[in-house]
mmCIF file of C-alpha atoms and ligand atoms in Angstrom:
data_model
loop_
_atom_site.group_PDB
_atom_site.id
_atom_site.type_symbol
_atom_site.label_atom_id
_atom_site.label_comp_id
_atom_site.label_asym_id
_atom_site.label_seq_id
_atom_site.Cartn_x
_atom_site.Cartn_y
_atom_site.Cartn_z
ATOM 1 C CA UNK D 1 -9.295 -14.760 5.845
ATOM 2 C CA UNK D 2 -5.678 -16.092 5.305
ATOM 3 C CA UNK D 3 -4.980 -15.693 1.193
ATOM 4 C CA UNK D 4 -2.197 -17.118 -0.765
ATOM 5 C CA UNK D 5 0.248 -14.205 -2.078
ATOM 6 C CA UNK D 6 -0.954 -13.432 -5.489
ATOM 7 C CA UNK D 7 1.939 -13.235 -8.129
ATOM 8 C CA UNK D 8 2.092 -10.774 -10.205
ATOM 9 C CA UNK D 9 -0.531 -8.282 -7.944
ATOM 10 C CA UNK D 10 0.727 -5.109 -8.559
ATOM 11 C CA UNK D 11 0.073 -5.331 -12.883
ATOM 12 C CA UNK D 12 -3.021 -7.537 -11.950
ATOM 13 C CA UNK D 13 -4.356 -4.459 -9.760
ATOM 14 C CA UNK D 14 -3.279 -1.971 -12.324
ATOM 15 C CA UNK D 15 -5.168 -3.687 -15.238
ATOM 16 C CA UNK D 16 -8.208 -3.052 -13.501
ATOM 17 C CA UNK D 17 -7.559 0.476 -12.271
ATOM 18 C CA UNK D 18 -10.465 1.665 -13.876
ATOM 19 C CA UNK D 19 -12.629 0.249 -10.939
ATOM 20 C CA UNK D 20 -10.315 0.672 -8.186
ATOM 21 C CA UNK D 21 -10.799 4.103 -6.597
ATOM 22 C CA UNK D 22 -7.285 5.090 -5.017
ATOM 23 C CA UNK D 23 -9.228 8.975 -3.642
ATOM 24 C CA UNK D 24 -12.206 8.355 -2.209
ATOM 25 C CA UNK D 25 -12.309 10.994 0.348
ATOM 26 C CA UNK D 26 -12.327 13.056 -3.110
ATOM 27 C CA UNK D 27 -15.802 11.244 -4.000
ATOM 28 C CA UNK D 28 -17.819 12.061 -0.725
ATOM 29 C CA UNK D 29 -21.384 12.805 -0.965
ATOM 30 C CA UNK D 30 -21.168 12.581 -5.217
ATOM 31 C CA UNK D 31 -20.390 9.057 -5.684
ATOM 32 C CA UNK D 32 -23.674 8.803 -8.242
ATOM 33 C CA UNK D 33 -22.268 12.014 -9.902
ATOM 34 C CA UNK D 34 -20.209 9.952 -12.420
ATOM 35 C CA UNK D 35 -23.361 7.272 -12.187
ATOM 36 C CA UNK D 36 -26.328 8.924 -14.355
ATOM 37 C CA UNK D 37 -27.764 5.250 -15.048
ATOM 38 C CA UNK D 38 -27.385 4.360 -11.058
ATOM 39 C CA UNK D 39 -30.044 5.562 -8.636
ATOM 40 C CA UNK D 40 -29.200 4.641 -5.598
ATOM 41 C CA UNK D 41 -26.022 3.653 -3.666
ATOM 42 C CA UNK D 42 -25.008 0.200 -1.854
ATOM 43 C CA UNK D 43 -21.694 -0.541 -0.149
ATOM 44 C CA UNK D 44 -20.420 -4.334 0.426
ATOM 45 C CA UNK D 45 -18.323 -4.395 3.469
ATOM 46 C CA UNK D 46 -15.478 -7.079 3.061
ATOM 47 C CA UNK D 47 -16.474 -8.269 -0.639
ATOM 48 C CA UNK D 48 -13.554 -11.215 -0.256
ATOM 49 C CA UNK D 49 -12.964 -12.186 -3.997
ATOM 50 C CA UNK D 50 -16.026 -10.968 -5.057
ATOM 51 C CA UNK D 51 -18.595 -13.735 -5.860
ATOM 52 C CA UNK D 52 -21.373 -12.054 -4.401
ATOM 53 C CA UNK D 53 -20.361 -8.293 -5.904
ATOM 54 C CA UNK D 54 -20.695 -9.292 -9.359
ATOM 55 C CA UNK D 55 -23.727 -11.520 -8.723
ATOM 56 C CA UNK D 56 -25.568 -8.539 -7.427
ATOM 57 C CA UNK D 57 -24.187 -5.156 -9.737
ATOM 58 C CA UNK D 58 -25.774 -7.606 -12.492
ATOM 59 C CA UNK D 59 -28.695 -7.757 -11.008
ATOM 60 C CA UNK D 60 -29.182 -4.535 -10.452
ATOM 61 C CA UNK D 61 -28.017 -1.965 -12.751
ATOM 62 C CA UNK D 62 -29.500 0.869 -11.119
ATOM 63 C CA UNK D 63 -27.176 0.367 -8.138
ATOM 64 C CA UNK D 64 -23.938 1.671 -7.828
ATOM 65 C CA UNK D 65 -22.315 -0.925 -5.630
ATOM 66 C CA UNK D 66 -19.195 0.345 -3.961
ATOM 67 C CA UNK D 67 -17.236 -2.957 -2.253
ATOM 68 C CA UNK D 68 -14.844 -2.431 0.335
ATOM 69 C CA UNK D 69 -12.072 -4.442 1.035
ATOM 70 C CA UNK D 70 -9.097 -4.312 3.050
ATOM 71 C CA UNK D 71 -6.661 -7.462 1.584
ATOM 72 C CA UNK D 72 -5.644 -6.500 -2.025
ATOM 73 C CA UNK D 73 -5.120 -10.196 -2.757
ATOM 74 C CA UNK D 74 -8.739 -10.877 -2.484
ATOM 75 C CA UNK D 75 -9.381 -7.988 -3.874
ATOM 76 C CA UNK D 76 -7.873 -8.136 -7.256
ATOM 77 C CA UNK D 77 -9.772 -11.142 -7.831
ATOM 78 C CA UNK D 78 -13.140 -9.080 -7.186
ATOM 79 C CA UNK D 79 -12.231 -6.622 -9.333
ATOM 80 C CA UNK D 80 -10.947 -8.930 -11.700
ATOM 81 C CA UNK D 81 -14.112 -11.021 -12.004
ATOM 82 C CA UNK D 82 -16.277 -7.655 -12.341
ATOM 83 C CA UNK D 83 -13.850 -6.304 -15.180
ATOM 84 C CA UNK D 84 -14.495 -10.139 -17.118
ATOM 85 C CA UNK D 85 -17.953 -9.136 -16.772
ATOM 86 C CA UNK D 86 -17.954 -5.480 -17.885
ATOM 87 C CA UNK D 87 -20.150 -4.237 -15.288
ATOM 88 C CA UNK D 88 -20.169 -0.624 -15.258
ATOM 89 C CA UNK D 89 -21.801 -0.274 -11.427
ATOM 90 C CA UNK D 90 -19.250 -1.841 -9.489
ATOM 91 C CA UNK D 91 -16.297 0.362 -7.556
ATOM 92 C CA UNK D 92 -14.281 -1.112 -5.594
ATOM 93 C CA UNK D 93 -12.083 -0.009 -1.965
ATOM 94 C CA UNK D 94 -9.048 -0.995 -1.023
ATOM 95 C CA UNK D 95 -9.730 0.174 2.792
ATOM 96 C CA UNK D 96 -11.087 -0.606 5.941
ATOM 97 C CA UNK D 97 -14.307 -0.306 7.471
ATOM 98 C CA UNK D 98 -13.394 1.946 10.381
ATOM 99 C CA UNK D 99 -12.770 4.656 7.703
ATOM 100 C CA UNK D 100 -15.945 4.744 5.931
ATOM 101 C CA UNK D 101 -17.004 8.282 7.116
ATOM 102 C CA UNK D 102 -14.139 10.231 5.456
ATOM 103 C CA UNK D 103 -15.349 8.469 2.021
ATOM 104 C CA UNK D 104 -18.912 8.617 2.275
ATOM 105 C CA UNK D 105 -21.609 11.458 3.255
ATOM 106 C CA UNK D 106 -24.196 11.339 6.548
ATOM 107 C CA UNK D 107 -27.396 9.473 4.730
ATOM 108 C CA UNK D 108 -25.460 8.805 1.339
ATOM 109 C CA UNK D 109 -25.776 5.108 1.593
ATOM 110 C CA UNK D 110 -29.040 3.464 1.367
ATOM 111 C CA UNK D 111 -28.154 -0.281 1.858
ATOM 112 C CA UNK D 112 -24.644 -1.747 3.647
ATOM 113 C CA UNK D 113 -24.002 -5.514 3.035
ATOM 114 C CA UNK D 114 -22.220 -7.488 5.463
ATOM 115 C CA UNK D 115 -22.091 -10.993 4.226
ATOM 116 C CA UNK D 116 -19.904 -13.663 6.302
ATOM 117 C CA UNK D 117 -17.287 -11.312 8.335
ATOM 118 C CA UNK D 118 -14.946 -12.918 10.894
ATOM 119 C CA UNK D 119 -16.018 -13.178 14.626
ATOM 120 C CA UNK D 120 -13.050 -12.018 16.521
ATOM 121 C CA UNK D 121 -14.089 -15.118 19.308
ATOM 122 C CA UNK D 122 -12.347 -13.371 21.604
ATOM 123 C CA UNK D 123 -13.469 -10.779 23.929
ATOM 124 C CA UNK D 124 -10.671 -8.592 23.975
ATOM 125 C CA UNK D 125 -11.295 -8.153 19.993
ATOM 126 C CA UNK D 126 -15.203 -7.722 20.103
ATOM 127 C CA UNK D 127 -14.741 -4.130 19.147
ATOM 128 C CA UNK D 128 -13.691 -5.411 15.531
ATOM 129 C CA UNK D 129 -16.430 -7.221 15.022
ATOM 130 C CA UNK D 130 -18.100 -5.678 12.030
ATOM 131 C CA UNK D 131 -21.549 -5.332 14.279
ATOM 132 C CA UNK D 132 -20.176 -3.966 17.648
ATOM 133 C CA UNK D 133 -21.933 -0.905 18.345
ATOM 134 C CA UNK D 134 -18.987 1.374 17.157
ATOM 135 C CA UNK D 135 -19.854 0.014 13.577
ATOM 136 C CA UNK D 136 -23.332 0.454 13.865
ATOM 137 C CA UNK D 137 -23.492 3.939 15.036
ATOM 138 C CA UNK D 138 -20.701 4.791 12.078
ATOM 139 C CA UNK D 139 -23.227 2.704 9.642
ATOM 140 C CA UNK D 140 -26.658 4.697 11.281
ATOM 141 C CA UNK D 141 -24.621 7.942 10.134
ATOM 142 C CA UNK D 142 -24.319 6.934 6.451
ATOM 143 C CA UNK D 143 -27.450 5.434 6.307
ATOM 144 C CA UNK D 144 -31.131 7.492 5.716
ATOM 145 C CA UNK D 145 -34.306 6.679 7.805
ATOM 146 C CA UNK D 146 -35.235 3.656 6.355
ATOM 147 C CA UNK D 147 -31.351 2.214 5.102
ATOM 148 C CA UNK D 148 -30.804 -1.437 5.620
ATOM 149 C CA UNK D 149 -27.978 -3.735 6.998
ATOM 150 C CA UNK D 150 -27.946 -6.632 5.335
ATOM 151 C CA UNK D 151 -26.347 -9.290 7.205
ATOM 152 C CA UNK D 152 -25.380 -13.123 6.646
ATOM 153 C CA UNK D 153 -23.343 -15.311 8.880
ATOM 154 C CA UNK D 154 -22.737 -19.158 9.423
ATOM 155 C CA UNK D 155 -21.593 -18.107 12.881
ATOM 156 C CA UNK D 156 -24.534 -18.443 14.978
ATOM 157 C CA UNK D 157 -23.046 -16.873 18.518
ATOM 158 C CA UNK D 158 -21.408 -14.072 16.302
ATOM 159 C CA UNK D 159 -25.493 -13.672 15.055
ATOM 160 C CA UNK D 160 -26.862 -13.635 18.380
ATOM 161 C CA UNK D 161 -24.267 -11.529 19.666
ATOM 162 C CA UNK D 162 -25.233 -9.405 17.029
ATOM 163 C CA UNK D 163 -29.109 -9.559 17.102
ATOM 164 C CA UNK D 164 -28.490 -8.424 21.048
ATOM 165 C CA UNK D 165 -26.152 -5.407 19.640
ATOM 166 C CA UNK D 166 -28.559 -4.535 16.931
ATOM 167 C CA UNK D 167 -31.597 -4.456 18.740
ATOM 168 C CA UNK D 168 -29.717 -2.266 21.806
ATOM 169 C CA UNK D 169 -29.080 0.276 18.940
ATOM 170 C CA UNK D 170 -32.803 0.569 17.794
ATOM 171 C CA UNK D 171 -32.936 -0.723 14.549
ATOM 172 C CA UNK D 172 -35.977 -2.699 13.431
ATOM 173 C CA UNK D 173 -35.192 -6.666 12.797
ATOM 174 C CA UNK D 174 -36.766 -8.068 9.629
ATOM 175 C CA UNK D 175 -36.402 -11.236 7.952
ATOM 176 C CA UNK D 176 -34.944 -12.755 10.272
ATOM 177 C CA UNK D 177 -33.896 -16.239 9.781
ATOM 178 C CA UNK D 178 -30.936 -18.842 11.028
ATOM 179 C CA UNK D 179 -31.497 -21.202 7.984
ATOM 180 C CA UNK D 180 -31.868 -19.553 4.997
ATOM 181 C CA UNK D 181 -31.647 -21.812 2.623
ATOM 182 C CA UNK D 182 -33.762 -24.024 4.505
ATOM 183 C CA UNK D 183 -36.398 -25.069 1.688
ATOM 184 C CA UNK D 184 -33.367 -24.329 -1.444
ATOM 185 C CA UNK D 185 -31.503 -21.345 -2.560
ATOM 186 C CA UNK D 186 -32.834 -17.971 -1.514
ATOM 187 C CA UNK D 187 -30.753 -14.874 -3.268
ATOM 188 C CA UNK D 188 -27.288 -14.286 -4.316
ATOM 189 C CA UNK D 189 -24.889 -16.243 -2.150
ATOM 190 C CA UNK D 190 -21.594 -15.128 -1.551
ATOM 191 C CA UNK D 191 -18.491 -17.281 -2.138
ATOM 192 C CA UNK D 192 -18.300 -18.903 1.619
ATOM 193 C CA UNK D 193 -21.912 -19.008 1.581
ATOM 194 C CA UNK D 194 -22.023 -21.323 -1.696
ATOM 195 C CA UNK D 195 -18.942 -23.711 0.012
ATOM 196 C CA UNK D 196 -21.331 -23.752 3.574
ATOM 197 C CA UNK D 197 -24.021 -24.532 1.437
ATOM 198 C CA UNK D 198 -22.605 -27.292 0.256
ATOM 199 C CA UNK D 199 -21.458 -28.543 3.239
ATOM 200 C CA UNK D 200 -25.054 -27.917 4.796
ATOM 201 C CA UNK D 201 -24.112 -25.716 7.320
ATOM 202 C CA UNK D 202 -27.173 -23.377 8.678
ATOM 203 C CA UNK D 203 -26.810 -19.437 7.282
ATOM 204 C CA UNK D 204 -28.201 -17.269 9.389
ATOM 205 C CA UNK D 205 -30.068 -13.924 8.107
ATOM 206 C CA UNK D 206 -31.400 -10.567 9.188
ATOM 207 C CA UNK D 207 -32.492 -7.134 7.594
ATOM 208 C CA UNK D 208 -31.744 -4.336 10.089
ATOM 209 C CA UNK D 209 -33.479 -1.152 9.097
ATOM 210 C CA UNK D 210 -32.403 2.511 10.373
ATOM 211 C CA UNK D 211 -35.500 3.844 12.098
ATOM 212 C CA UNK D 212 -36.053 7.443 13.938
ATOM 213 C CA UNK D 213 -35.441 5.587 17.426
ATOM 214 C CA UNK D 214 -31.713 4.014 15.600
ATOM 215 C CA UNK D 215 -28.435 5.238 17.789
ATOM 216 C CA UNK D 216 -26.154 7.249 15.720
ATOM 217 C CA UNK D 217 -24.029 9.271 17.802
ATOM 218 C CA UNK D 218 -22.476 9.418 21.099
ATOM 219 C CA UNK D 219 -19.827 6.947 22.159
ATOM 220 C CA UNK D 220 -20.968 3.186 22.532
ATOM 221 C CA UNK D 221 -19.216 2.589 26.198
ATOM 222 C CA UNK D 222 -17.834 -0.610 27.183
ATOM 223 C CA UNK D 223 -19.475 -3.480 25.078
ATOM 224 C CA UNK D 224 -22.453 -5.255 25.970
ATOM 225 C CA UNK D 225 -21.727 -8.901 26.430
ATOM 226 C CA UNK D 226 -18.468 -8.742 24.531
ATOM 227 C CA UNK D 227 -18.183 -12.452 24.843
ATOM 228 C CA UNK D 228 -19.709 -14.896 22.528
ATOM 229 C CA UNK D 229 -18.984 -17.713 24.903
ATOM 230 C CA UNK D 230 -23.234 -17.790 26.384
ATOM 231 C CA UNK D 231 -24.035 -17.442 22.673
ATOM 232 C CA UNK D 232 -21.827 -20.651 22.242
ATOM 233 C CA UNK D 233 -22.698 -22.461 25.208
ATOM 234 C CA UNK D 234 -26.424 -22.319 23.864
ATOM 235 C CA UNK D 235 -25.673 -23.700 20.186
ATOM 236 C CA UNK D 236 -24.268 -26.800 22.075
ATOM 237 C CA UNK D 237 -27.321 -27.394 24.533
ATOM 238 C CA UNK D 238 -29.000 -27.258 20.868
HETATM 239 C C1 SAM Q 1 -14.620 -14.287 5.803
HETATM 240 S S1 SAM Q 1 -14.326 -13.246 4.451
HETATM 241 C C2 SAM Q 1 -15.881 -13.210 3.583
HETATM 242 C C3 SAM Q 1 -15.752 -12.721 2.178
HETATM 243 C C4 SAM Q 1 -17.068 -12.556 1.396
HETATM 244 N N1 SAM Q 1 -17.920 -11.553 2.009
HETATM 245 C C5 SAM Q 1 -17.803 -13.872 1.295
HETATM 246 O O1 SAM Q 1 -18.813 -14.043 1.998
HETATM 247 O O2 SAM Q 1 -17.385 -14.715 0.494
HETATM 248 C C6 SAM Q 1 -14.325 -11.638 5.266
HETATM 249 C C7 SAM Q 1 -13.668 -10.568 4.388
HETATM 250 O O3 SAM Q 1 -13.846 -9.306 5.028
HETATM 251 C C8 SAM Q 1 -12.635 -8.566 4.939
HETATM 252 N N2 SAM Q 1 -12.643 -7.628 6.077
HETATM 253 C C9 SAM Q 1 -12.653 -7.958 7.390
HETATM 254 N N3 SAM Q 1 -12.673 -6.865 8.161
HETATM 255 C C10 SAM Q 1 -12.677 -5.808 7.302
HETATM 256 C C11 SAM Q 1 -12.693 -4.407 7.508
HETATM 257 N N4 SAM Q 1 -12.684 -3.872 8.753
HETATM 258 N N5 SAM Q 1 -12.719 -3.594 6.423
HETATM 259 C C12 SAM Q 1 -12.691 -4.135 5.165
HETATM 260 N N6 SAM Q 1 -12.671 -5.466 4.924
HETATM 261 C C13 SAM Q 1 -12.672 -6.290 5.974
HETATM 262 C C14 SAM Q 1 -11.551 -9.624 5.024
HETATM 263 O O4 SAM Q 1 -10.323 -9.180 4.482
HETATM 264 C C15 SAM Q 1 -12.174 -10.765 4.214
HETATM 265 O O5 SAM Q 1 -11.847 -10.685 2.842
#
């Protein structure tokens, strides 16, 4: 995501320091420690500016929602709009994905979103995509028997690409839709999802769950059809 240069981010980033954590690593495995009223813990993997965050720690104030985030000037207007709303349950990360296992405990996590992350199109980059099998074995770590992925994309070969991924890992598929919204609104929707909504572009859906047959260690290989151009070439036979 390309974002305008905030001014004034450094005191706009301060101001909210109470829900920034700068230590995380210090956190690990007793992240509900400082939570009594939170039960469980969710993470939100690239939380952009923080529509869906908010949306969500409202909803559910037994969650302690930790959103990660790796460009502070998106970031400070997450943790801006969660401050507005005093919402206790919301921490935020300024960090990147690949470094989730120094801040977080094997099976501390019980749900991971991933709502709307970029595609890296191009082969050579498929190992950033936030569902290459590197990821998911990282995310079957922190995640119990029984944790969810909860994924959303408008980017249908980047969802196929995925499903394929997924489903080599062995996690279970549920709910799994490529419209959504197809009959109105379903859930919280996310800040690009509410602008693809109302541009009527298709949102694609799917719960992966962590089961006993789910890949968590060992070293991925080369990638399975690192290029999305089949996935593409179907969507325009469509
Ligand atoms: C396309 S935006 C979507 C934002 C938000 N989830 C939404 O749906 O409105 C993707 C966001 O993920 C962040 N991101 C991408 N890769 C990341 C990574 N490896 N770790 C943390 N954040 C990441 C980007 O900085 C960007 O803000």
């Amino acid at each position: 995501m390309r974002m305008r240069k905030k001014p004034n981010l450094l005191p706009r980033l301060e101001r909210c320091a109470a829900v920034l954590v700068s230590a995380p690593e210090a956190l690990r495995g007793k992240w509900l420690c400082g939570h009594p009223a939170c039960t469980s813990l969710a993470l939100e993997i690239g939380c952009g500016k923080g529509g869906f965050t908010a949306a969500l720690a409202a909803q559910e104030p037994d969650t302690l929602l930790v959103a990660v985030e790796r460009v502070p000037d998106a970031l400070v207007v997450a943790m801006e709009r969660v401050c507005a709303q005093g919402l206790r349950n919301v921490l935020f990360l300024n960090s990147d994905a690949k470094l989730l296992e120094n801040q977080f405990a094997p099976g501390e996590i019980c749900r991971i979103f991933i709502n709307f992350c970029d595609p890296w199109p191009k082969s050579r980059d498929a190992k950033h995509r936030l569902t290459a099998p590197s990821f998911l074995r990282s995310y079957a770590r922190l995640l119990p028997i029984g944790g969810e992925i909860c994924f959303k994309t408008d980017n249908r070969p980047l969802f196929e690409w995925s499903l394929l991924q997924l489903h080599a890992e062995g996690w279970r598929l549920r709910e799994l839709t490529y419209d959504l919204h197809a009959n109105g609104p379903v859930g919280i929707m996310t800040d690009y999802e509410t602008k693809f909504y109302s541009q009527s572009v298709k949102i694609h859906r799917v719960v992966a769950e962590k089961t006993a047959n789910t890949v968590c260690d060992g070293d991925p290989g080369r990638l399975r059809n690192a290029s999305l151009a089949d996935a593409y070439a179907n969507q325009s036979r469509e």
